[in-house]
Coordinates of C-alpha atoms in Angstrom, one line a residue:
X530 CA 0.0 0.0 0.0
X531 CA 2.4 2.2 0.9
X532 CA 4.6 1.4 -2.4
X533 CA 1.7 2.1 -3.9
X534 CA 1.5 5.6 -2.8
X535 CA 4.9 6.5 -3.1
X536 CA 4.4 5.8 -7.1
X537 CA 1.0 7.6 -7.5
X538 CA 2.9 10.8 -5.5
X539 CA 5.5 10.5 -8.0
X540 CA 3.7 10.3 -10.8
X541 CA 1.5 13.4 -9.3
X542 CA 4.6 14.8 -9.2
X543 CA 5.6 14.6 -12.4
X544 CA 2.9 15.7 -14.1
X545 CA 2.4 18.7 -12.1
X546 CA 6.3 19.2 -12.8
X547 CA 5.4 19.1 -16.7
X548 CA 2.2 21.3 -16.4
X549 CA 4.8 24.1 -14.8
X550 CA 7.4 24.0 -17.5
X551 CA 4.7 23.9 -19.9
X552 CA 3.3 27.0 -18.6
X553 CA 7.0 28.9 -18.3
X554 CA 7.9 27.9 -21.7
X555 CA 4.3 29.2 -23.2
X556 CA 5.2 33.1 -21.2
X557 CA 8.6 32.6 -22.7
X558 CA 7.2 32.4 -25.7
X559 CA 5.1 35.0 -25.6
X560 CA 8.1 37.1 -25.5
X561 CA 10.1 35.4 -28.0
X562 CA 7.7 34.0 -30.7
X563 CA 9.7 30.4 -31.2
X564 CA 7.4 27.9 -32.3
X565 CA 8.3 24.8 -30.1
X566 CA 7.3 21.0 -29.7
X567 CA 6.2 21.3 -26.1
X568 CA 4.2 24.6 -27.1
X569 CA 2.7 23.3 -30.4
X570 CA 1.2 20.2 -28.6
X571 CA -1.0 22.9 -26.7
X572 CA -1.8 25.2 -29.9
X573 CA -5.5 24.3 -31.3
X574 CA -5.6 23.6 -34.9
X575 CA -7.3 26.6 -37.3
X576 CA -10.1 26.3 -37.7
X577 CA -12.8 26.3 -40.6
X578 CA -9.5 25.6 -42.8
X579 CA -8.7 29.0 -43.8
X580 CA -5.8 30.6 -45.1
X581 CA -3.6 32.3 -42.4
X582 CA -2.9 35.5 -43.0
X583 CA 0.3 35.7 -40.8
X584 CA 1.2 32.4 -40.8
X585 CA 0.9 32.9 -44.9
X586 CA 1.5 35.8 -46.1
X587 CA -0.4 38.4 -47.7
X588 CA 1.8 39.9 -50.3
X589 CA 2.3 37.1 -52.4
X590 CA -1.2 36.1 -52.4
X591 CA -2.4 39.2 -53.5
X592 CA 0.0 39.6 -55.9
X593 CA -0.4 36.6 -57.8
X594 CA -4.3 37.1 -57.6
X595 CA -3.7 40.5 -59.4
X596 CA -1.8 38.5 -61.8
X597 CA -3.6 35.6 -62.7
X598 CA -7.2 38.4 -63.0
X599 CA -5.2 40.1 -65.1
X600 CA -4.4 37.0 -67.5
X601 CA -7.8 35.2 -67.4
X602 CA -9.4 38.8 -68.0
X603 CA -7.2 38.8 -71.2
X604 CA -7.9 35.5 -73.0
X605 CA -11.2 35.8 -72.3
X606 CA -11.1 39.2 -74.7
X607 CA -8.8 38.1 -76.9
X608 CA -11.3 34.9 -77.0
X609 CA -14.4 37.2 -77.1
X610 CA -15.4 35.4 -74.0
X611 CA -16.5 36.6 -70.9
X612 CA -14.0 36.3 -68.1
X613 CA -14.7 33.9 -65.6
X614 CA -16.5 34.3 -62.5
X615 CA -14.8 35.4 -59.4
X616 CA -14.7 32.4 -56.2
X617 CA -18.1 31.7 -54.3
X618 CA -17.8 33.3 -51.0
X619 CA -16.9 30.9 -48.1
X620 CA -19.5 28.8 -46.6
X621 CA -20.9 29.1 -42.9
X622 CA -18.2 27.9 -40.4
X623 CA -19.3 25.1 -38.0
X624 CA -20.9 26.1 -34.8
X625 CA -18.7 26.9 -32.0
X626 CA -15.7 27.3 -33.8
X627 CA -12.3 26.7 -31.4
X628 CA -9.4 29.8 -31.7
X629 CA -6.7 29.3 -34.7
X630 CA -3.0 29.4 -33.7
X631 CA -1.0 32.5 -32.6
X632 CA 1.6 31.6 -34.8
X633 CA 5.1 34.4 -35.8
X634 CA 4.4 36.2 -39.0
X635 CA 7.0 35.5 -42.0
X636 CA 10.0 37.8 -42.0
X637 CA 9.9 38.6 -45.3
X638 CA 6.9 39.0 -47.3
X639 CA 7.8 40.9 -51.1
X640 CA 6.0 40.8 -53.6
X641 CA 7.5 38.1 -56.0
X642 CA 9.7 38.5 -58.8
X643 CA 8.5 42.2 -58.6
X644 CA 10.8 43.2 -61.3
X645 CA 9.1 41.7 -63.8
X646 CA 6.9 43.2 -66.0
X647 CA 3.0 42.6 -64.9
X648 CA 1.2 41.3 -67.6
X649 CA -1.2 43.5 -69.5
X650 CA -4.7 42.3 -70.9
X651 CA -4.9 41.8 -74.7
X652 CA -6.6 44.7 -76.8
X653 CA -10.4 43.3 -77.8
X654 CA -9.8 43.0 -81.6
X655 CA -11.0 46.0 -84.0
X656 CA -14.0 44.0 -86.0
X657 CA -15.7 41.1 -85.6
X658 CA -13.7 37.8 -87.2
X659 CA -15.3 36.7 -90.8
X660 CA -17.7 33.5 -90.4
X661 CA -15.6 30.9 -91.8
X662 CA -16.6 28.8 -95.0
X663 CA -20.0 27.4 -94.8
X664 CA -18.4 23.7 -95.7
X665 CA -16.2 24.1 -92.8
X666 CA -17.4 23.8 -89.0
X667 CA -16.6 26.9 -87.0
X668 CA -13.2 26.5 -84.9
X669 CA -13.0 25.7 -81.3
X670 CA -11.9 28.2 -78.7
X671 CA -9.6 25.8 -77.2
X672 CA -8.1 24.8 -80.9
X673 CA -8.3 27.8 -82.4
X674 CA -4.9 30.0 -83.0
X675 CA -3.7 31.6 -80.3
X676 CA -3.0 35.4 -81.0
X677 CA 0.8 36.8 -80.5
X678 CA -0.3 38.8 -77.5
X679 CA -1.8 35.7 -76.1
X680 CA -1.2 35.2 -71.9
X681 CA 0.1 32.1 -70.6
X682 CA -0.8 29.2 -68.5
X683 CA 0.0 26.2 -67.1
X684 CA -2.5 23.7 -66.3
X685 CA -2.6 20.6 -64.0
X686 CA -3.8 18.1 -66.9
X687 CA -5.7 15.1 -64.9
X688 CA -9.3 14.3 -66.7
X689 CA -10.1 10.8 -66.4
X690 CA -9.7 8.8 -64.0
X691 CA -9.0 10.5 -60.7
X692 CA -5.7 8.9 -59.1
X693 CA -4.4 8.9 -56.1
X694 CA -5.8 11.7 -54.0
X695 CA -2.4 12.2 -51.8
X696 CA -0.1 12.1 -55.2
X697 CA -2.8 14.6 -56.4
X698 CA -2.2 16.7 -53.9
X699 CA 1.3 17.0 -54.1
X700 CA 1.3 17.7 -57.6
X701 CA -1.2 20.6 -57.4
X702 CA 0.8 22.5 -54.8
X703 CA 4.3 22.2 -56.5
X704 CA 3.0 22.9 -60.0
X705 CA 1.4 26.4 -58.6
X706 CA 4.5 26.8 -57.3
X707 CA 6.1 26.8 -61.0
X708 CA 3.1 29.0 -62.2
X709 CA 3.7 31.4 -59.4
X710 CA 7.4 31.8 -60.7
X711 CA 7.0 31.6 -64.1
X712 CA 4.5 34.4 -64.0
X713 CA 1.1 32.7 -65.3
X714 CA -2.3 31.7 -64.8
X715 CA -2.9 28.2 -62.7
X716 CA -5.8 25.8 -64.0
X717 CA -7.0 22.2 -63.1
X718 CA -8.1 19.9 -64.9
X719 CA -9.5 17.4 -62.7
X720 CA -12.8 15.6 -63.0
X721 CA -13.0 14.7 -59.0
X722 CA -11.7 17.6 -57.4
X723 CA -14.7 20.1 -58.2
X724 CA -17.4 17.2 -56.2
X725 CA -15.3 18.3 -52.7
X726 CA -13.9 21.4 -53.2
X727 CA -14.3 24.9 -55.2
X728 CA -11.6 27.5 -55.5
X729 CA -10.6 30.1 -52.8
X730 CA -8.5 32.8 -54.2
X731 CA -7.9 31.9 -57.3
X732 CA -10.7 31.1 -60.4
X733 CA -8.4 27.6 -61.4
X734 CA -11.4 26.0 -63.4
X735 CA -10.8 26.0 -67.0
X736 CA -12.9 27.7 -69.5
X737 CA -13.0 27.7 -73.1
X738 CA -10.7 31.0 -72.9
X739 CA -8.1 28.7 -72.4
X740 CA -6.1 27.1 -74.8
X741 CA -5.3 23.5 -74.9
X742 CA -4.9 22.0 -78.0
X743 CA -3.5 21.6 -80.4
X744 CA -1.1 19.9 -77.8
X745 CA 2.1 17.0 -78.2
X746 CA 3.0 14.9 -75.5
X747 CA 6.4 14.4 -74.7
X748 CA 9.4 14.3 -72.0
X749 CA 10.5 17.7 -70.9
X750 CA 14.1 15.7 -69.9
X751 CA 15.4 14.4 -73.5
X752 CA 12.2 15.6 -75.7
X753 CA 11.7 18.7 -77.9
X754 CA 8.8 20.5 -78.3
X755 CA 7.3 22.0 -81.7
X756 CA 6.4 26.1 -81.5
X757 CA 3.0 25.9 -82.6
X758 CA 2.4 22.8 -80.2
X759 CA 1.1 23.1 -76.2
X760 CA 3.7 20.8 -74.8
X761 CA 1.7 18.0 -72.7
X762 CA 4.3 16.5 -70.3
X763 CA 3.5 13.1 -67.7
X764 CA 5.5 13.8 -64.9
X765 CA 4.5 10.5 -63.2
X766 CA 7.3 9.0 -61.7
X767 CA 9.8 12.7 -61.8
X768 CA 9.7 15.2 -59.7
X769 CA 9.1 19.1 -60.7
X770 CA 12.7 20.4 -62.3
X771 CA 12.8 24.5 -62.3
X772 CA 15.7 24.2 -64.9
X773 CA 13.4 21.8 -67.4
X774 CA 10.7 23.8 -67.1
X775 CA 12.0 27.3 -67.6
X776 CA 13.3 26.2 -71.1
X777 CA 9.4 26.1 -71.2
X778 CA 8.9 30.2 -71.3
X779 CA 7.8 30.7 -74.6
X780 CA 4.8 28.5 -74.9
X781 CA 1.8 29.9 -74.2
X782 CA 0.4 27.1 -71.9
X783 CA 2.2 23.8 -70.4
X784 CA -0.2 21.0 -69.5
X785 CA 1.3 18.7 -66.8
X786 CA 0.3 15.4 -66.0
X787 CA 1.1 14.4 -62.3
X788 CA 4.7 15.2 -60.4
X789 CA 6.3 13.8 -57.5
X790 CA 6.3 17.4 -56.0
X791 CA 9.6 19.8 -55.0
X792 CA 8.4 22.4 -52.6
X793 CA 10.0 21.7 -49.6
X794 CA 13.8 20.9 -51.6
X795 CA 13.4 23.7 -53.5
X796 CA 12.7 25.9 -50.2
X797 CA 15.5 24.1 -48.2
X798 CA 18.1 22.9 -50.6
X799 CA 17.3 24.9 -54.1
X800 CA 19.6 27.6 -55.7
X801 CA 19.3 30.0 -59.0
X802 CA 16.9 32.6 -59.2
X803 CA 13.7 30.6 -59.5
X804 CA 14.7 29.0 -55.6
X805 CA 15.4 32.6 -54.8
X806 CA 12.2 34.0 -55.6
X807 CA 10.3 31.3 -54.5
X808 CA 12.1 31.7 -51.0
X809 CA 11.7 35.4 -51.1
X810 CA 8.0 35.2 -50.8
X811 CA 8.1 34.5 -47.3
X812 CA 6.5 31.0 -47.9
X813 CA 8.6 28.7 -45.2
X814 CA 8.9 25.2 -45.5
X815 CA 7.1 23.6 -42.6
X816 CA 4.3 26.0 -43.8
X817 CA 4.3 25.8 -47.5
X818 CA 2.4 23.2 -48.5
X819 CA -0.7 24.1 -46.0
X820 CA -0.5 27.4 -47.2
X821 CA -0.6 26.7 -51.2
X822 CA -3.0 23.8 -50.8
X823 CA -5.8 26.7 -48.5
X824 CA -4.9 29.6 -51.1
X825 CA -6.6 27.3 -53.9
X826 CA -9.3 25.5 -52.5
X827 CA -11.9 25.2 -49.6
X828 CA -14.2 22.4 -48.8
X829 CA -17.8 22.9 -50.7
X830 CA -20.8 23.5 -48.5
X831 CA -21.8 19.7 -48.8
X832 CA -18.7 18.5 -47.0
X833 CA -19.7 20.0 -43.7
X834 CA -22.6 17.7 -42.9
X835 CA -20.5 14.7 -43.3
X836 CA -18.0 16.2 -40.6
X837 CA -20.6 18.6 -38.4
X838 CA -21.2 16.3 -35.4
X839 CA -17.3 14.8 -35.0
X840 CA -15.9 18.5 -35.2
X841 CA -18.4 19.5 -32.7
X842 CA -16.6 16.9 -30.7
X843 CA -13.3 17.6 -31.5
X844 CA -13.5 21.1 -30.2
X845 CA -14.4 20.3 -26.6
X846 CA -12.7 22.8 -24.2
X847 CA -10.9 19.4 -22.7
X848 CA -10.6 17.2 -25.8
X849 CA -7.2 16.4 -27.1
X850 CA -7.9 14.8 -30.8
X851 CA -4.7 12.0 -31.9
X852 CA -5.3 11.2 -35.6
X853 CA -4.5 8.0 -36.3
X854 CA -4.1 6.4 -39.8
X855 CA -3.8 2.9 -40.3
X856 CA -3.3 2.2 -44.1
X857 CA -3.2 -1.3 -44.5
X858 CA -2.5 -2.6 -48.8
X859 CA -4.4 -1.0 -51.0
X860 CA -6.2 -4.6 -52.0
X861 CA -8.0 -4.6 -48.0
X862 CA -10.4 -2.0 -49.3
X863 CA -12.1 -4.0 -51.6
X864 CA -11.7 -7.4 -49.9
X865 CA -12.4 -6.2 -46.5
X866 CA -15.9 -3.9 -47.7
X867 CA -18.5 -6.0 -46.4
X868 CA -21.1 -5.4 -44.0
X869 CA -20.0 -4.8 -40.4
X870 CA -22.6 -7.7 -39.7
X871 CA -20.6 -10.1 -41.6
X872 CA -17.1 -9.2 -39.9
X873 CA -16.0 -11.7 -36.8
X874 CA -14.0 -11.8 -33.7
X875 CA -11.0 -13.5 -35.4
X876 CA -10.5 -11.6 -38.1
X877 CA -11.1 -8.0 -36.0
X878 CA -8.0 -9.8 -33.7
X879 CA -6.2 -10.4 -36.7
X880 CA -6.3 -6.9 -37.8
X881 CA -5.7 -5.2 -34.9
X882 CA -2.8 -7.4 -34.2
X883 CA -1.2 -7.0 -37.6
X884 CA -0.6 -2.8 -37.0
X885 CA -1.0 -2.8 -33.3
X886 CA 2.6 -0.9 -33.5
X887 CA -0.1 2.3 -34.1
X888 CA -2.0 2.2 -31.1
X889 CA 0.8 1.5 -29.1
X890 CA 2.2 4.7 -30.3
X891 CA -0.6 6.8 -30.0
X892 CA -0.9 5.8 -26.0
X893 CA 2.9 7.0 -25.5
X894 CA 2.4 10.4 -26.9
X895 CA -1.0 11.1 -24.8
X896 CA 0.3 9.4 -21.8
X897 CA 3.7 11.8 -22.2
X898 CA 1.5 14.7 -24.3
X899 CA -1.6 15.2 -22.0
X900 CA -2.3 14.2 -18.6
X901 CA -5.6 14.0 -17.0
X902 CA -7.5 16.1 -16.7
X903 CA -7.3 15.8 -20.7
X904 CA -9.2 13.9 -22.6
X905 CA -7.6 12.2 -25.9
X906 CA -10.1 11.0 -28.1
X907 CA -8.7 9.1 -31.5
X908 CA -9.7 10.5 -34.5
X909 CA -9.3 6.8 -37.1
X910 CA -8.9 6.8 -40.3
X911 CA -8.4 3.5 -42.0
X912 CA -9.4 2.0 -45.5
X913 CA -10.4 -1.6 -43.4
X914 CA -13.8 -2.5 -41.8
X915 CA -12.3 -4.9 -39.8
X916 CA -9.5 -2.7 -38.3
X917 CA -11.9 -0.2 -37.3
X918 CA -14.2 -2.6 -35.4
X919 CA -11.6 -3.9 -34.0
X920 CA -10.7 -0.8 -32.1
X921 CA -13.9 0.6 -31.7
X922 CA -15.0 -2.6 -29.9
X923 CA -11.2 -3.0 -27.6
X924 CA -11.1 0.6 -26.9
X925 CA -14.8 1.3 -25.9
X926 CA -15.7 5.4 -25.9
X927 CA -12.3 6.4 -27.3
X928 CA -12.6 6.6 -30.6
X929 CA -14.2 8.9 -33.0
X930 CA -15.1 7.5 -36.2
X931 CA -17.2 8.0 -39.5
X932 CA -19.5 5.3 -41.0
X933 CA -18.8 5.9 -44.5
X934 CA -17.1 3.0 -46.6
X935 CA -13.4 3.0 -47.6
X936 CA -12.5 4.3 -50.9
X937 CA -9.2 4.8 -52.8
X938 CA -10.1 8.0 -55.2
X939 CA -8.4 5.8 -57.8
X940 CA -11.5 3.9 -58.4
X941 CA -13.4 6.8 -59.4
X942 CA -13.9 7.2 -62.9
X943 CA -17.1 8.1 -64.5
X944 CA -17.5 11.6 -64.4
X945 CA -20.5 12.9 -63.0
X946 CA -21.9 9.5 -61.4
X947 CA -23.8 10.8 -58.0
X948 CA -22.4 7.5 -56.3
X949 CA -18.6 8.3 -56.8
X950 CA -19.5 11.6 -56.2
X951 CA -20.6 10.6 -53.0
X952 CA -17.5 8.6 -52.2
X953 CA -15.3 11.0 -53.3
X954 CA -16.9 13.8 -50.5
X955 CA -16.6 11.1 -48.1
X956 CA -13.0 10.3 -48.3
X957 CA -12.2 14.2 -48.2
X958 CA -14.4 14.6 -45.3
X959 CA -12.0 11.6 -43.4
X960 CA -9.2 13.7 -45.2
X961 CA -10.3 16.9 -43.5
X962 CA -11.3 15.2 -39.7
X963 CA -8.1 14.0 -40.2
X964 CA -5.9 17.8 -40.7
X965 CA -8.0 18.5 -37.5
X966 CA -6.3 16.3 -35.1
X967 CA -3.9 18.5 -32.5
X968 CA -1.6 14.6 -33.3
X969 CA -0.6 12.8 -35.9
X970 CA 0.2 8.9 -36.0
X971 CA 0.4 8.1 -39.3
X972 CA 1.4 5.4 -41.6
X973 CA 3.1 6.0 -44.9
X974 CA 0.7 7.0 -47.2
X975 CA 0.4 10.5 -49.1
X976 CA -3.3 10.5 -47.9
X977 CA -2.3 11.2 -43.8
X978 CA 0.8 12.8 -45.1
X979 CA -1.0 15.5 -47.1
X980 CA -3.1 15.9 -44.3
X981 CA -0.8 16.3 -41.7
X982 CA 1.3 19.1 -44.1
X983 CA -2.5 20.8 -44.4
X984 CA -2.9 20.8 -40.9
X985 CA -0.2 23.2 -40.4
X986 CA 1.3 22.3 -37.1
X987 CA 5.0 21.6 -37.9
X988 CA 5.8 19.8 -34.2
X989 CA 3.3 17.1 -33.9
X990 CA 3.7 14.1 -36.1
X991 CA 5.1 10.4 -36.0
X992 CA 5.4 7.7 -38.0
X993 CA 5.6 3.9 -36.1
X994 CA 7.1 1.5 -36.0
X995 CA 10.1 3.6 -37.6
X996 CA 9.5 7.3 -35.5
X997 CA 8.0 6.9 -32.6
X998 CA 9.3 9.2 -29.5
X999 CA 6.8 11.5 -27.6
X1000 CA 10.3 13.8 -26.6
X1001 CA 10.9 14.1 -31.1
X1002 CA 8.4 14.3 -32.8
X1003 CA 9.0 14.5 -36.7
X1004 CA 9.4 18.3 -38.0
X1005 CA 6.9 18.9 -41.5
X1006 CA 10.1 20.4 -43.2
X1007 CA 12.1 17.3 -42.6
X1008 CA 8.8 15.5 -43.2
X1009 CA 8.6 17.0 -46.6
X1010 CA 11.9 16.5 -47.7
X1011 CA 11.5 12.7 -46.9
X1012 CA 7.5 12.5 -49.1
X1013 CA 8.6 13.2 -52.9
X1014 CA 9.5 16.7 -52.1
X1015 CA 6.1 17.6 -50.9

């Protein structure tokens, strides 16, 4: 009995010990604005996922918005279209809504590459253009010539079949990042991304202002492109090269097909003027990513239903969320989707035993993290039925959840088709719940890795069986240089 007490004293002790430091080092902080691993674990995430002004930067962003108005305002005369329409404003925020971080503001915020000369919008032609022959159909916007004067673009190329939402992702953010330094307009193509998500700052949709064919496909590495050709270039398997693609300048618009990404090398490791500039708009590496991603989209107004009631439980004033994602192979989500009635106790036990590694994790950063009188409540994400029951039923009241099925976005393919439509809002919604955890224990998978990066809390993620200390937690800048140069 009285060993007994002498361990519950110190273990009193202790925590009471790591409330004080915890409290010193958030005054210190207060005084010099450091962002640290034992004060990030405190910092609640932002909420509504919007962009951060001072976490951001506001210079760039508004410059490039001047920019890319300027150019879609100037195909669309020298197209005799009407420019496209500006963003929807934001929806509603949830109810109760939990206070975003107090995080430094950038250093350095100029504008970008503000030497260069801003682009002007094309002079509407002086008479209307003759009707062609009446044997010949009338041309195309998109395939008709493009005038001298035309502005440029680059487009994220991806119609079809929607791919892997995490490598999507990653090659959205770093191929703005080559539009924002090469001076032109951004657009996606993407047939899933629209069903979740609408743009934010930016107007990326395409639009028969903008040019896309006639186009050849080729290898920006060993390939050649001809003038009067829109160079189409599958990036698949390479990551972005700032040297390849400013060889690129003269065409009027570059379609890209996938990348393995480059922000966070170019940021930490780049050189030449294109690294330079990117650096010089303040955009930091544990930051970029999350700040790129929020700058082009926000979640449509049909998202928040799916997410209301777990957010609502994720902000409680004692509630400490740890999202956890346990990807097992990519094959589990369709063998393992069957009805939860049809799932049994030996194959829940084989699941859970297969990762346990994750959960195992997750209790050493909360026991470490947040003593009582916190309550950690695990936010899981996982594409198998059985997992999830598994947990649900060994770790009763502990874990938040959705009910919707597992998906891989690489299944959806039929444009338009309410029930991939459906799945596709489902599996950003987990995507989403997941960026709101205050903890990350993830597995390796771009889906919790894109997530975590969105999240924008640079002190709070590891990766078991491989990175799993509560006292070093993985930094997003070293995180990023690891994830094809997210």
């Amino acid at each position: 009995m009285r060993a007994a007490t002498v361990i519950m004293s110190t273990r009193l002790l202790s925590t009471r010990l790591l409330s004080t430091t915890v409290v010193a080092l958030l005054a210190l902080n207060r005084v010099f604005p450091v962002t640290t691993a034992i004060e990030d674990r405190f910092v609640p995430p932002h909420v509504d996922f919007e962009y951060p002004d001072a976490l951001c930067g506001t210079a760039w962003r508004d410059d490039y918005i001047r920019l890319h108005s300027a150019i879609r305002a100037a195909s669309a005369a020298a197209y005799n279209s009407p420019p496209p329409s500006p963003p929807p404003p934001p929806p509603p925020p949830p109810p109760a809504p939990s206070q975003g971080i107090n995080a430094p503001s950038p250093s350095s915020l100029a504008p970008l590459l503000s030497s260069a000369a801003p682009l002007q919008p094309a002079p509407p032609p002086t008479s209307p253009p003759l009707p062609p022959p009446a044997s010949a159909p009338a041309p195309s916007p998109t395939t008709a010539p493009l005038p001298p004067s035309s502005p440029r673009f680059l487009t994220f190329d991806q119609p079809g079949p929607c791919g892997g939402f995490g490598d999507f992702l990653v090659g959205v953010v770093s191929l703005f990042a080559v539009a924002l330094l090469d001076r032109r307009a951004f657009i996606i193509r993407h047939d899933c991304l629209p069903y979740a998500f609408e743009p934010a700052f930016i107007d990326w949709r395409e639009s028969p202002d903008v040019p896309l064919e006639p186009s050849y496909q080729g290898n920006y590495v060993n390939g050649t492109f001809p003038e009067e050709r829109i160079p189409r270039i599958n990036l698949h398997d390479q990551r972005v090269d700032l040297q390849e693609f400013a060889k690129l300048k003269a065409f009027r618009n570059v379609r890209v097909l996938w990348n393995r990404g480059m922000l966070t090398e170019i940021l930490t490791r780049g050189t030449g003027e294109w690294a330079d500039a990117l650096r010089a708009t303040g955009l930091r590496p544990p930051y970029a990513f999350g700040c790129i991603l929020r700058f082009l989209v926000r979640p449509r107004k049909e998202i928040w239903p799916l997410m209301e009631h777990l957010l609502h439980e994720m902000q409680g004033a004692r509630t400490v969320t740890v999202g956890v994602h346990v990807r097992l192979n990519d094959g589990v989500i369709k063998r393992d989707n069957v009805s939860e009635e049809s799932v049994n106790a030996t194959t829940m036990l084989k699941a859970l035993r297969s990762v346990n590694f994750m959960l195992d994790c997750a209790r050493a950063v909360e026991d470490m993290w947040y003593p009582p009188p916190l309550s950690v409540r695990w936010m899981l994400i996982t594409n198998s039925i059985h997992y999830k029951m598994a947990v649900r039923e060994n770790f009763p009241g502990k874990v938040l959840e959705t009910n919707f099925v597992p998906h891989h976005s690489a299944e959806f393919g039929q444009k338009g088709d309410p029930k991939e439509v459906q799945g596709f809002r489902e599996m950003v919604a987990d995507w989403l719940l997941l960026s709101r955890s205050r903890v990350f224990v993830i597995m390796v998978s771009g889906f919790s890795r894109t997530a975590a990066m969105f999240s924008l809390r640079p002190t709070a993620i590891f990766t078991p069986p491989k990175h799993c200390d509560p006292e070093t937690p993985y930094l997003l800048s070293d995180f990023g240089l690891e994830y094809s140069g997210i």
